[in-house]
mmCIF file of C-alpha atoms in Angstrom:
data_model
loop_
_atom_site.group_PDB
_atom_site.id
_atom_site.type_symbol
_atom_site.label_atom_id
_atom_site.label_comp_id
_atom_site.label_asym_id
_atom_site.label_seq_id
_atom_site.Cartn_x
_atom_site.Cartn_y
_atom_site.Cartn_z
ATOM 1 C CA MET A 1 12.824 3.909 -21.873
ATOM 2 C CA LYS A 2 9.067 4.068 -21.308
ATOM 3 C CA ALA A 3 7.698 5.749 -18.198
ATOM 4 C CA VAL A 4 4.357 7.010 -16.901
ATOM 5 C CA ARG A 5 4.048 10.810 -16.905
ATOM 6 C CA PHE A 6 1.368 13.416 -16.316
ATOM 7 C CA HIS A 7 1.719 17.083 -17.250
ATOM 8 C CA GLU A 8 -1.200 18.528 -15.265
ATOM 9 C CA TYR A 9 -3.533 17.531 -12.453
ATOM 10 C CA GLY A 10 -6.616 15.612 -13.485
ATOM 11 C CA GLY A 11 -8.319 12.264 -13.919
ATOM 12 C CA ILE A 12 -6.866 9.136 -15.458
ATOM 13 C CA GLU A 13 -6.970 10.822 -18.880
ATOM 14 C CA VAL A 14 -3.881 12.903 -18.004
ATOM 15 C CA LEU A 15 -1.733 9.761 -17.608
ATOM 16 C CA ARG A 16 0.617 9.038 -20.509
ATOM 17 C CA VAL A 17 3.284 6.445 -21.231
ATOM 18 C CA GLU A 18 6.139 8.401 -22.775
ATOM 19 C CA GLU A 19 9.629 7.784 -24.110
ATOM 20 C CA VAL A 20 12.098 9.411 -21.704
ATOM 21 C CA GLU A 21 15.825 9.316 -21.181
ATOM 22 C CA ARG A 22 17.085 6.297 -19.253
ATOM 23 C CA PRO A 23 18.473 7.514 -15.908
ATOM 24 C CA VAL A 24 22.059 7.032 -14.782
ATOM 25 C CA PRO A 25 22.827 6.030 -11.173
ATOM 26 C CA GLY A 26 24.902 8.430 -9.097
ATOM 27 C CA PRO A 27 26.888 7.809 -5.902
ATOM 28 C CA GLY A 28 25.127 5.308 -3.657
ATOM 29 C CA GLN A 29 22.550 4.543 -6.345
ATOM 30 C CA VAL A 30 21.694 1.607 -8.605
ATOM 31 C CA LEU A 31 19.674 1.265 -11.789
ATOM 32 C CA VAL A 32 16.899 -1.322 -11.527
ATOM 33 C CA GLU A 33 15.118 -2.886 -14.487
ATOM 34 C CA VAL A 34 11.572 -2.911 -13.142
ATOM 35 C CA ARG A 35 9.729 -6.229 -13.283
ATOM 36 C CA ALA A 36 6.713 -5.151 -11.193
ATOM 37 C CA ALA A 37 5.460 -1.951 -9.548
ATOM 38 C CA GLY A 38 2.355 -1.600 -7.404
ATOM 39 C CA ILE A 39 -0.063 1.327 -7.664
ATOM 40 C CA GLN A 40 -1.571 3.192 -4.708
ATOM 41 C CA PRO A 41 -4.687 5.260 -3.905
ATOM 42 C CA GLY A 42 -2.374 8.037 -2.728
ATOM 43 C CA GLU A 43 -0.847 8.255 -6.206
ATOM 44 C CA ALA A 44 -4.310 8.851 -7.660
ATOM 45 C CA MET A 45 -4.913 11.629 -5.128
ATOM 46 C CA ILE A 46 -1.587 13.275 -5.968
ATOM 47 C CA ARG A 47 -2.391 13.111 -9.697
ATOM 48 C CA GLN A 48 -5.829 14.646 -9.072
ATOM 49 C CA GLY A 49 -4.252 17.515 -7.104
ATOM 50 C CA ALA A 50 -6.079 16.502 -3.932
ATOM 51 C CA ARG A 51 -2.802 16.438 -1.984
ATOM 52 C CA HIS A 52 -1.168 19.489 -3.548
ATOM 53 C CA GLY A 53 -0.796 21.212 -0.187
ATOM 54 C CA ARG A 54 1.024 18.222 1.271
ATOM 55 C CA TRP A 55 2.814 16.662 -1.708
ATOM 56 C CA PRO A 56 2.770 19.070 -4.669
ATOM 57 C CA ALA A 57 3.676 17.757 -8.098
ATOM 58 C CA THR A 58 6.322 19.277 -10.374
ATOM 59 C CA PHE A 59 5.367 18.818 -14.024
ATOM 60 C CA PRO A 60 5.960 16.690 -15.906
ATOM 61 C CA SER A 61 5.585 14.300 -13.011
ATOM 62 C CA GLY A 62 6.311 10.599 -12.811
ATOM 63 C CA GLN A 63 4.557 8.098 -10.586
ATOM 64 C CA GLY A 64 5.282 5.148 -8.400
ATOM 65 C CA SER A 65 7.190 4.178 -5.266
ATOM 66 C CA ASP A 66 6.871 0.372 -5.002
ATOM 67 C CA LEU A 67 9.185 -1.704 -7.181
ATOM 68 C CA ALA A 68 10.870 -5.035 -7.726
ATOM 69 C CA GLY A 69 13.364 -5.931 -10.394
ATOM 70 C CA LEU A 70 16.893 -6.697 -11.511
ATOM 71 C CA VAL A 71 19.930 -4.514 -10.774
ATOM 72 C CA VAL A 72 21.527 -3.695 -14.140
ATOM 73 C CA GLU A 73 23.966 -0.904 -13.233
ATOM 74 C CA VAL A 74 25.547 0.462 -10.060
ATOM 75 C CA GLY A 75 26.967 3.878 -9.324
ATOM 76 C CA PRO A 76 30.068 4.639 -7.256
ATOM 77 C CA GLU A 77 30.104 4.025 -3.509
ATOM 78 C CA VAL A 78 27.263 1.489 -3.651
ATOM 79 C CA ARG A 79 27.232 -0.967 -0.770
ATOM 80 C CA GLY A 80 25.453 -4.291 -0.426
ATOM 81 C CA VAL A 81 24.026 -4.433 -3.966
ATOM 82 C CA ALA A 82 25.587 -5.750 -7.183
ATOM 83 C CA VAL A 83 24.684 -6.044 -10.857
ATOM 84 C CA GLY A 84 22.497 -9.110 -11.347
ATOM 85 C CA ASP A 85 20.856 -8.971 -7.899
ATOM 86 C CA GLU A 86 17.106 -9.488 -7.738
ATOM 87 C CA VAL A 87 15.676 -6.907 -5.359
ATOM 88 C CA LEU A 88 12.558 -5.224 -4.071
ATOM 89 C CA GLY A 89 12.348 -1.762 -2.660
ATOM 90 C CA PHE A 90 11.048 1.741 -3.104
ATOM 91 C CA THR A 91 11.801 5.227 -4.334
ATOM 92 C CA HIS A 92 10.594 8.607 -3.097
ATOM 93 C CA ARG A 93 11.153 10.189 -6.520
ATOM 94 C CA ARG A 94 7.778 9.172 -8.043
ATOM 95 C CA ALA A 95 9.542 7.108 -10.653
ATOM 96 C CA SER A 96 8.887 3.361 -10.399
ATOM 97 C CA HIS A 97 6.084 3.212 -12.990
ATOM 98 C CA ALA A 98 8.709 2.849 -15.679
ATOM 99 C CA GLU A 99 10.962 0.295 -17.371
ATOM 100 C CA PHE A 100 14.002 1.450 -15.375
ATOM 101 C CA VAL A 101 14.380 3.404 -12.147
ATOM 102 C CA VAL A 102 17.310 4.773 -10.151
ATOM 103 C CA VAL A 103 17.131 3.741 -6.486
ATOM 104 C CA ASP A 104 19.304 4.496 -3.444
ATOM 105 C CA ASP A 105 21.045 1.334 -2.264
ATOM 106 C CA VAL A 106 19.569 1.734 1.263
ATOM 107 C CA GLN A 107 16.053 1.526 -0.215
ATOM 108 C CA LEU A 108 16.499 -2.025 -1.490
ATOM 109 C CA THR A 109 16.367 -5.468 0.065
ATOM 110 C CA PRO A 110 17.111 -8.869 -1.539
ATOM 111 C CA LEU A 111 14.256 -10.737 -3.176
ATOM 112 C CA PRO A 112 13.644 -13.881 -1.093
ATOM 113 C CA GLU A 113 13.569 -17.161 -2.964
ATOM 114 C CA GLY A 114 10.046 -18.104 -3.967
ATOM 115 C CA LEU A 115 8.538 -14.608 -3.802
ATOM 116 C CA SER A 116 6.826 -13.565 -7.041
ATOM 117 C CA TRP A 117 7.645 -10.333 -8.823
ATOM 118 C CA GLU A 118 4.029 -9.202 -8.442
ATOM 119 C CA VAL A 119 4.037 -9.601 -4.657
ATOM 120 C CA ALA A 120 7.526 -8.141 -4.258
ATOM 121 C CA GLY A 121 6.715 -5.140 -6.424
ATOM 122 C CA SER A 122 3.548 -4.263 -4.525
ATOM 123 C CA LEU A 123 4.679 -4.829 -0.936
ATOM 124 C CA TYR A 124 6.354 -1.595 0.157
ATOM 125 C CA VAL A 125 3.565 0.964 0.629
ATOM 126 C CA ALA A 126 0.788 -1.426 1.627
ATOM 127 C CA GLY A 127 3.018 -3.672 3.718
ATOM 128 C CA THR A 128 4.903 -1.053 5.691
ATOM 129 C CA THR A 129 1.712 0.952 6.199
ATOM 130 C CA ALA A 130 -0.124 -2.109 7.529
ATOM 131 C CA TYR A 131 2.856 -2.909 9.761
ATOM 132 C CA ALA A 132 2.840 0.641 11.171
ATOM 133 C CA THR A 133 -0.914 0.701 11.837
ATOM 134 C CA VAL A 134 -0.751 -2.563 13.764
ATOM 135 C CA PHE A 135 2.268 -1.351 15.718
ATOM 136 C CA ALA A 136 0.430 1.900 16.515
ATOM 137 C CA VAL A 137 -2.547 0.203 18.201
ATOM 138 C CA ASP A 138 -0.374 -2.567 19.724
ATOM 139 C CA PRO A 139 -2.860 -5.469 19.721
ATOM 140 C CA GLY A 140 -2.268 -8.574 21.766
ATOM 141 C CA PRO A 141 -4.026 -11.687 23.034
ATOM 142 C CA GLY A 142 -7.338 -10.705 24.594
ATOM 143 C CA ASP A 143 -7.726 -7.596 22.413
ATOM 144 C CA THR A 144 -10.417 -7.129 19.796
ATOM 145 C CA VAL A 145 -9.342 -5.050 16.793
ATOM 146 C CA VAL A 146 -11.625 -3.776 14.025
ATOM 147 C CA VAL A 147 -10.108 -3.120 10.582
ATOM 148 C CA SER A 148 -12.032 -1.134 7.969
ATOM 149 C CA GLY A 149 -11.344 -1.882 4.309
ATOM 150 C CA ALA A 150 -10.206 -5.298 5.506
ATOM 151 C CA ALA A 151 -9.908 -6.823 2.031
ATOM 152 C CA GLY A 152 -8.057 -3.902 0.436
ATOM 153 C CA GLY A 153 -4.357 -3.520 -0.218
ATOM 154 C CA VAL A 154 -3.456 -2.320 3.283
ATOM 155 C CA GLY A 155 -6.361 -3.867 5.175
ATOM 156 C CA SER A 156 -5.760 -7.395 3.902
ATOM 157 C CA LEU A 157 -2.247 -7.250 5.364
ATOM 158 C CA ALA A 158 -3.221 -5.441 8.578
ATOM 159 C CA VAL A 159 -5.740 -8.138 9.514
ATOM 160 C CA GLN A 160 -3.095 -10.843 9.104
ATOM 161 C CA LEU A 161 -0.448 -8.951 11.071
ATOM 162 C CA ALA A 162 -2.912 -8.261 13.888
ATOM 163 C CA ARG A 163 -3.844 -11.944 13.980
ATOM 164 C CA ARG A 164 -0.144 -12.808 14.268
ATOM 165 C CA ARG A 165 -0.126 -10.726 17.460
ATOM 166 C CA GLY A 166 -2.832 -12.980 18.919
ATOM 167 C CA ALA A 167 -5.717 -10.497 18.700
ATOM 168 C CA THR A 168 -9.297 -11.190 17.726
ATOM 169 C CA VAL A 169 -9.769 -9.313 14.452
ATOM 170 C CA ILE A 170 -13.035 -8.091 12.987
ATOM 171 C CA GLY A 171 -12.742 -7.218 9.305
ATOM 172 C CA LEU A 172 -15.191 -4.829 7.642
ATOM 173 C CA ALA A 173 -15.628 -5.839 4.017
ATOM 174 C CA SER A 174 -18.216 -6.664 1.374
ATOM 175 C CA GLU A 175 -19.732 -10.122 1.631
ATOM 176 C CA ARG A 176 -17.876 -11.419 -1.420
ATOM 177 C CA ASN A 177 -14.650 -11.149 0.646
ATOM 178 C CA HIS A 178 -15.981 -12.751 3.837
ATOM 179 C CA ALA A 179 -14.824 -16.266 2.981
ATOM 180 C CA TRP A 180 -11.257 -15.033 2.412
ATOM 181 C CA LEU A 181 -11.282 -13.288 5.794
ATOM 182 C CA ARG A 182 -12.692 -16.314 7.621
ATOM 183 C CA ASP A 183 -10.009 -18.533 6.114
ATOM 184 C CA ARG A 184 -7.414 -16.294 7.751
ATOM 185 C CA GLY A 185 -9.011 -16.345 11.178
ATOM 186 C CA VAL A 186 -10.734 -12.971 10.822
ATOM 187 C CA VAL A 187 -14.367 -12.362 11.841
ATOM 188 C CA PRO A 188 -16.010 -10.744 8.793
ATOM 189 C CA VAL A 189 -18.662 -8.048 9.198
ATOM 190 C CA ALA A 190 -20.453 -6.267 6.348
ATOM 191 C CA TYR A 191 -20.012 -2.506 6.206
ATOM 192 C CA GLY A 192 -22.852 -0.061 5.668
ATOM 193 C CA GLU A 193 -25.901 0.993 7.658
ATOM 194 C CA GLY A 194 -26.110 -0.717 11.029
ATOM 195 C CA VAL A 195 -22.411 -1.663 11.082
ATOM 196 C CA ALA A 196 -21.923 -0.520 14.697
ATOM 197 C CA GLU A 197 -24.517 -2.979 15.955
ATOM 198 C CA ARG A 198 -23.130 -5.791 13.801
ATOM 199 C CA ILE A 199 -19.664 -5.173 15.254
ATOM 200 C CA ARG A 200 -21.021 -5.232 18.809
ATOM 201 C CA ARG A 201 -22.786 -8.534 18.138
ATOM 202 C CA ALA A 202 -19.640 -10.006 16.598
ATOM 203 C CA CYS A 203 -17.431 -9.184 19.581
ATOM 204 C CA GLY A 204 -19.798 -9.147 22.542
ATOM 205 C CA GLY A 205 -19.757 -5.357 22.747
ATOM 206 C CA ASN A 206 -16.088 -4.667 23.540
ATOM 207 C CA VAL A 207 -13.693 -3.188 20.954
ATOM 208 C CA ASP A 208 -10.156 -2.372 22.096
ATOM 209 C CA ALA A 209 -8.574 -0.942 18.943
ATOM 210 C CA PHE A 210 -9.567 0.275 15.476
ATOM 211 C CA ILE A 211 -7.480 0.415 12.295
ATOM 212 C CA ASP A 212 -9.090 2.566 9.596
ATOM 213 C CA THR A 213 -7.731 2.024 6.099
ATOM 214 C CA TYR A 214 -10.751 3.468 4.276
ATOM 215 C CA GLY A 215 -11.820 6.814 5.768
ATOM 216 C CA ASP A 216 -15.428 7.937 5.330
ATOM 217 C CA GLY A 217 -16.501 8.153 8.977
ATOM 218 C CA TYR A 218 -14.725 5.181 10.513
ATOM 219 C CA VAL A 219 -12.795 7.283 13.054
ATOM 220 C CA GLU A 220 -16.115 8.550 14.404
ATOM 221 C CA LEU A 221 -17.435 4.970 14.411
ATOM 222 C CA ALA A 222 -14.455 3.851 16.497
ATOM 223 C CA VAL A 223 -15.218 6.573 19.054
ATOM 224 C CA GLU A 224 -18.882 5.510 19.062
ATOM 225 C CA LEU A 225 -17.763 1.958 19.827
ATOM 226 C CA GLY A 226 -15.876 3.198 22.884
ATOM 227 C CA VAL A 227 -12.316 2.839 21.574
ATOM 228 C CA ARG A 228 -9.810 5.173 23.243
ATOM 229 C CA PRO A 229 -8.360 7.677 20.728
ATOM 230 C CA GLN A 230 -4.828 6.435 21.471
ATOM 231 C CA ARG A 231 -5.826 3.053 20.004
ATOM 232 C CA ILE A 232 -7.521 4.417 16.891
ATOM 233 C CA VAL A 233 -5.317 4.828 13.818
ATOM 234 C CA THR A 234 -6.336 6.018 10.347
ATOM 235 C CA ILE A 235 -4.415 6.263 7.092
ATOM 236 C CA ARG A 236 -7.119 8.245 5.278
ATOM 237 C CA ASP A 237 -9.016 10.631 7.575
ATOM 238 C CA TRP A 238 -6.445 12.980 9.096
ATOM 239 C CA GLN A 239 -9.032 15.674 9.818
ATOM 240 C CA ALA A 240 -11.153 13.331 11.938
ATOM 241 C CA ALA A 241 -8.035 12.026 13.657
ATOM 242 C CA ALA A 242 -6.991 15.543 14.636
ATOM 243 C CA LYS A 243 -10.477 16.290 15.925
ATOM 244 C CA VAL A 244 -10.662 13.317 18.298
ATOM 245 C CA GLY A 245 -6.954 12.792 19.021
ATOM 246 C CA ALA A 246 -6.618 9.556 17.046
ATOM 247 C CA ARG A 247 -3.336 8.419 15.508
ATOM 248 C CA THR A 248 -2.016 8.653 11.942
ATOM 249 C CA ASP A 249 1.146 6.598 12.505
ATOM 250 C CA GLY A 250 0.616 4.416 9.453
ATOM 251 C CA GLU A 251 1.920 7.013 7.040
ATOM 252 C CA GLY A 252 5.648 6.451 6.724
ATOM 253 C CA ALA A 253 6.257 5.333 10.305
ATOM 254 C CA ALA A 254 7.673 1.953 9.204
ATOM 255 C CA ALA A 255 8.719 2.930 5.694
ATOM 256 C CA CYS A 256 12.185 1.415 5.494
ATOM 257 C CA ALA A 257 14.002 -1.470 3.826
ATOM 258 C CA VAL A 258 14.412 -3.340 7.132
ATOM 259 C CA VAL A 259 10.646 -3.659 7.668
ATOM 260 C CA LEU A 260 10.130 -4.364 3.956
ATOM 261 C CA GLY A 261 12.647 -7.208 4.126
ATOM 262 C CA GLU A 262 10.911 -8.711 7.145
ATOM 263 C CA LEU A 263 7.548 -8.608 5.396
ATOM 264 C CA ALA A 264 9.044 -10.098 2.213
ATOM 265 C CA ARG A 265 10.479 -13.022 4.173
ATOM 266 C CA LEU A 266 7.114 -13.645 5.857
ATOM 267 C CA ALA A 267 5.428 -13.627 2.448
ATOM 268 C CA ALA A 268 8.032 -15.953 0.928
ATOM 269 C CA ARG A 269 7.488 -18.449 3.767
ATOM 270 C CA GLY A 270 3.726 -18.359 3.265
ATOM 271 C CA GLU A 271 3.137 -16.667 6.627
ATOM 272 C CA LEU A 272 1.737 -13.483 5.071
ATOM 273 C CA GLU A 273 -0.478 -13.554 2.016
ATOM 274 C CA VAL A 274 -0.340 -10.544 -0.294
ATOM 275 C CA PRO A 275 -3.448 -10.781 -2.497
ATOM 276 C CA ILE A 276 -2.892 -9.653 -6.079
ATOM 277 C CA ALA A 277 -6.138 -8.445 -7.606
ATOM 278 C CA ARG A 278 -4.835 -7.971 -11.142
ATOM 279 C CA THR A 279 -1.753 -7.096 -13.182
ATOM 280 C CA TYR A 280 -1.606 -4.687 -16.120
ATOM 281 C CA PRO A 281 1.103 -3.901 -18.669
ATOM 282 C CA LEU A 282 2.588 -0.416 -18.286
ATOM 283 C CA GLU A 283 0.744 0.781 -21.396
ATOM 284 C CA GLN A 284 -2.580 0.111 -19.632
ATOM 285 C CA VAL A 285 -1.837 2.357 -16.651
ATOM 286 C CA ARG A 286 -5.114 4.238 -17.167
ATOM 287 C CA GLU A 287 -7.119 1.013 -16.942
ATOM 288 C CA ALA A 288 -5.191 0.000 -13.820
ATOM 289 C CA PHE A 289 -6.043 3.250 -12.047
ATOM 290 C CA ARG A 290 -9.637 3.135 -13.263
ATOM 291 C CA GLU A 291 -10.014 -0.180 -11.440
ATOM 292 C CA LEU A 292 -8.145 1.059 -8.358
ATOM 293 C CA GLU A 293 -10.258 4.198 -8.026
ATOM 294 C CA ARG A 294 -13.476 2.197 -7.790
ATOM 295 C CA ARG A 295 -12.181 1.288 -4.271
ATOM 296 C CA HIS A 296 -13.587 -2.231 -4.285
ATOM 297 C CA THR A 297 -10.436 -4.169 -5.119
ATOM 298 C CA HIS A 298 -9.392 -7.207 -3.068
ATOM 299 C CA GLY A 299 -5.652 -6.830 -2.744
ATOM 300 C CA LYS A 300 -3.105 -5.079 -4.932
ATOM 301 C CA ILE A 301 -3.081 -3.935 -8.540
ATOM 302 C CA VAL A 302 0.340 -4.217 -10.188
ATOM 303 C CA LEU A 303 1.952 -2.786 -13.317
ATOM 304 C CA ARG A 304 4.318 -5.043 -15.279
ATOM 305 C CA PRO A 305 6.646 -2.902 -17.458
#
């Protein structure tokens, strides 16, 4: 089968699509023919070596955690999954950017009717992270929540989930994404110089919670706006979070098939929109990450093996 590999840390030039042996499922595992697999900023950081201290790579390394596809083989002792099932899920083995992937049965959930492969295959990391960030700051009616990177893969879902909790949501994004945010009941505010004053004007001066999906000084901005550290969460700036006592609950706190299934059902019913920025064939993985690493994408970028 074909799979993405890299043999050393570096830029997108180290990514290769190679012929590798098709894996065989063991006990409690199934083999999934991948129909779609999302890509993540964290995967780029791992490939660059920026997270070696936290998540070191063993070379040659694969990539990918999000996936959706068709079950084509099951190992012994598998429960709740059968050959022919359409599923979405995840793997922690850095292996979903491939034509086939072995997945533990507990890391899969059924594909709801009407959900596209692209959405299903890009929902795990962004969706469960957004879910966890919203849970961490616990917004409710009467609260005002600011979300940085509000049109990105995680931010675009976090703003919708916070709105479902009844909160007033201010989304920081470039002006080209303001109409999309307004259509979903979010108050758009342009980022950049003077953003603190624009936020204060948008909400009357009171911010109760802050979800940072971008990094680059937003934890400090939340403190400047008077948000209590217990209601600030970041998925990018752990150093700033440690300094002020903010939260980092988004990383893995809701990373399970139960939450993924709930989000998939919301998306299938049209109650949660998962924007898809663009899809690429597996062979164009370098181009996909080149676009992702510009950090101006509205929604998810998806590989289609």
